[in-house]
mmCIF file of C-alpha atoms in Angstrom:
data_model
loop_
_atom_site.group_PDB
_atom_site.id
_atom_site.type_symbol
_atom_site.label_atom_id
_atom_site.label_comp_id
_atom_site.label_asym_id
_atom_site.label_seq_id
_atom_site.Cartn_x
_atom_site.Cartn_y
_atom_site.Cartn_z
ATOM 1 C CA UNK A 187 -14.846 11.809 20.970
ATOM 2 C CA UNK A 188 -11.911 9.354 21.054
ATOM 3 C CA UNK A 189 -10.260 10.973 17.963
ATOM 4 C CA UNK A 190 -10.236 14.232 19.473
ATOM 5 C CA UNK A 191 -8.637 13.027 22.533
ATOM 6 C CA UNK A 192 -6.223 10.963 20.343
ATOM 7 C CA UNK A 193 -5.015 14.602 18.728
ATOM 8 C CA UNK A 194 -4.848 15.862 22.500
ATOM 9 C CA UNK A 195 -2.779 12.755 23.583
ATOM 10 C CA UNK A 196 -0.368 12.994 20.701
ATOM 11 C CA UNK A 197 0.064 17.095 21.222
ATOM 12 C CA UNK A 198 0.869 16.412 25.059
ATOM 13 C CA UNK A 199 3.575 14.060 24.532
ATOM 14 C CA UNK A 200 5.590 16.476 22.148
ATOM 15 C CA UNK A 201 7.840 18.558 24.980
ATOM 16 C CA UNK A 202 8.847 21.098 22.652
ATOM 17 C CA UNK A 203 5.213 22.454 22.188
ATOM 18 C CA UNK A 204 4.210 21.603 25.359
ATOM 19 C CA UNK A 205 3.861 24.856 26.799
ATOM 20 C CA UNK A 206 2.288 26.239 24.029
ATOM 21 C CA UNK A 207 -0.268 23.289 24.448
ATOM 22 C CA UNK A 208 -0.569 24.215 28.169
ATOM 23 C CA UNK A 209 -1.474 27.700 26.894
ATOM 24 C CA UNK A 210 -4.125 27.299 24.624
ATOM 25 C CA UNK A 211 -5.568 24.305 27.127
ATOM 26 C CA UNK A 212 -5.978 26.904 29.870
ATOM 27 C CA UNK A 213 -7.422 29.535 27.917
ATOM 28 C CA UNK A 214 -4.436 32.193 28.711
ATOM 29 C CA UNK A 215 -5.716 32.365 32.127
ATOM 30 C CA UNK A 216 -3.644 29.733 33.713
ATOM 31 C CA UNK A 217 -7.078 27.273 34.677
ATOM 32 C CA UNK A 218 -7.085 23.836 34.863
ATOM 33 C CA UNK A 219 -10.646 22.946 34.130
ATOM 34 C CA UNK A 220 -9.732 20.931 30.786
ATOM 35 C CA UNK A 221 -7.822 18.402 33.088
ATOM 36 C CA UNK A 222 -10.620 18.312 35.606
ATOM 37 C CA UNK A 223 -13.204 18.139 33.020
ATOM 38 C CA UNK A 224 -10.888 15.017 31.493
ATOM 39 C CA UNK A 225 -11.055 13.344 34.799
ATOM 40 C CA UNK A 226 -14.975 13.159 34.990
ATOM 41 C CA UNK A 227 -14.749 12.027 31.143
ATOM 42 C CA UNK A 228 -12.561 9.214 32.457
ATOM 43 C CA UNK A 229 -14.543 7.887 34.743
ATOM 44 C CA UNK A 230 -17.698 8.258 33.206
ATOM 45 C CA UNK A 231 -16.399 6.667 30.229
ATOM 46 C CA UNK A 232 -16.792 3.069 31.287
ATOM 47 C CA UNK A 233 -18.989 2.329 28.324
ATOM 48 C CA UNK A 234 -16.776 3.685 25.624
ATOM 49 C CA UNK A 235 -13.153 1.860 26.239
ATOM 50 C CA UNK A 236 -11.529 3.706 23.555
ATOM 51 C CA UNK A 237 -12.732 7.273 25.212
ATOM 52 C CA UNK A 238 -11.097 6.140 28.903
ATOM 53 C CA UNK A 239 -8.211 4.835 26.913
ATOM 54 C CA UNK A 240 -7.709 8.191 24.981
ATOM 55 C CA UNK A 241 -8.408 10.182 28.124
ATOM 56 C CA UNK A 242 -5.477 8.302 30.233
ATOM 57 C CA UNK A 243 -2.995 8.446 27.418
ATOM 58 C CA UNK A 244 -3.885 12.011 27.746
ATOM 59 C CA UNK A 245 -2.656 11.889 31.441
ATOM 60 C CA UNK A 246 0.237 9.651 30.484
ATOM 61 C CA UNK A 247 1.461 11.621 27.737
ATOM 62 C CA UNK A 248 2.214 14.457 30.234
ATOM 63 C CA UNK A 249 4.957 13.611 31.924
ATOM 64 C CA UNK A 250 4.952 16.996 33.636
ATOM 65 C CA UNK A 251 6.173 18.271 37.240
ATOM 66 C CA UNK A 252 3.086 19.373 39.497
ATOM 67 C CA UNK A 253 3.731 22.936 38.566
ATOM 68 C CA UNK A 254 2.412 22.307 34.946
ATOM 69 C CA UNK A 255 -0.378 19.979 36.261
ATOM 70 C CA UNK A 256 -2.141 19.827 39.326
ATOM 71 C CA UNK A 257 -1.838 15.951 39.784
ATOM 72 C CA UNK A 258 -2.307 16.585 43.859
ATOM 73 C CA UNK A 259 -6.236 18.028 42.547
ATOM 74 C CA UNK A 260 -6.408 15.796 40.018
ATOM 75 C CA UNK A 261 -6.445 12.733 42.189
ATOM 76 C CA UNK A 262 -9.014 14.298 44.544
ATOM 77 C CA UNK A 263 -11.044 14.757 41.484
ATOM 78 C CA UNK A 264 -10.953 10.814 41.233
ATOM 79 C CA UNK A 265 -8.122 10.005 39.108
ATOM 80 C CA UNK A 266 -6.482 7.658 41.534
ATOM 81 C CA UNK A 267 -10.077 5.979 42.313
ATOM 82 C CA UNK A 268 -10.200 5.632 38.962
ATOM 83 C CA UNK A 269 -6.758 4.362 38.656
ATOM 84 C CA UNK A 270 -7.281 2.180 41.598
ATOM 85 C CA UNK A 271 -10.524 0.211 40.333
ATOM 86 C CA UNK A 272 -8.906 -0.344 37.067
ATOM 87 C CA UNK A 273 -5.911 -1.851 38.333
ATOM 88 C CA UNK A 274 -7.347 -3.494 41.086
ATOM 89 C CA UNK A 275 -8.583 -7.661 40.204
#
């Protein structure tokens, strides 16, 4: 849902909650699956514009050092293809 990932994109752009959004994102346990699981709703969302939109602002709205988010896993995951065909003409 675009909305929903317009609350998550607007959450991870605050720094001062941003560990406390880290925390409840990974369950307690430290896991990264949310991000993961945002990458394959990126680039399956190439029917719904707003949802790939939502999803990168996500990403964008980070603006965290690797130790808060994988981006080395995240690009294996298909980020950067992702980034890479939309950018590319």
């Amino acid at each position: 849902d675009a909305l929903l990932l317009k609350v998550l994109r607007n959450a991870a752009g605050h720094a001062s909650i941003r560990s406390r959004f880290f925390s409840v994102m990974n369950g307690g346990d430290g896991s990264h699956a949310w991000l993961h699981k945002l990458v394959h709703l990126a680039v399956t969302a190439t029917e719904h514009p707003s949802v790939l939109v939502e999803a990168l602002g996500v990403f964008a709205a980070l603006k965290c050092t690797s130790e808060q988010v994988p981006w080395p896993e995240l690009c294996e995951a298909g980020l950067l293809e992702l980034l890479q065909r939309l950018l590319t003409p």
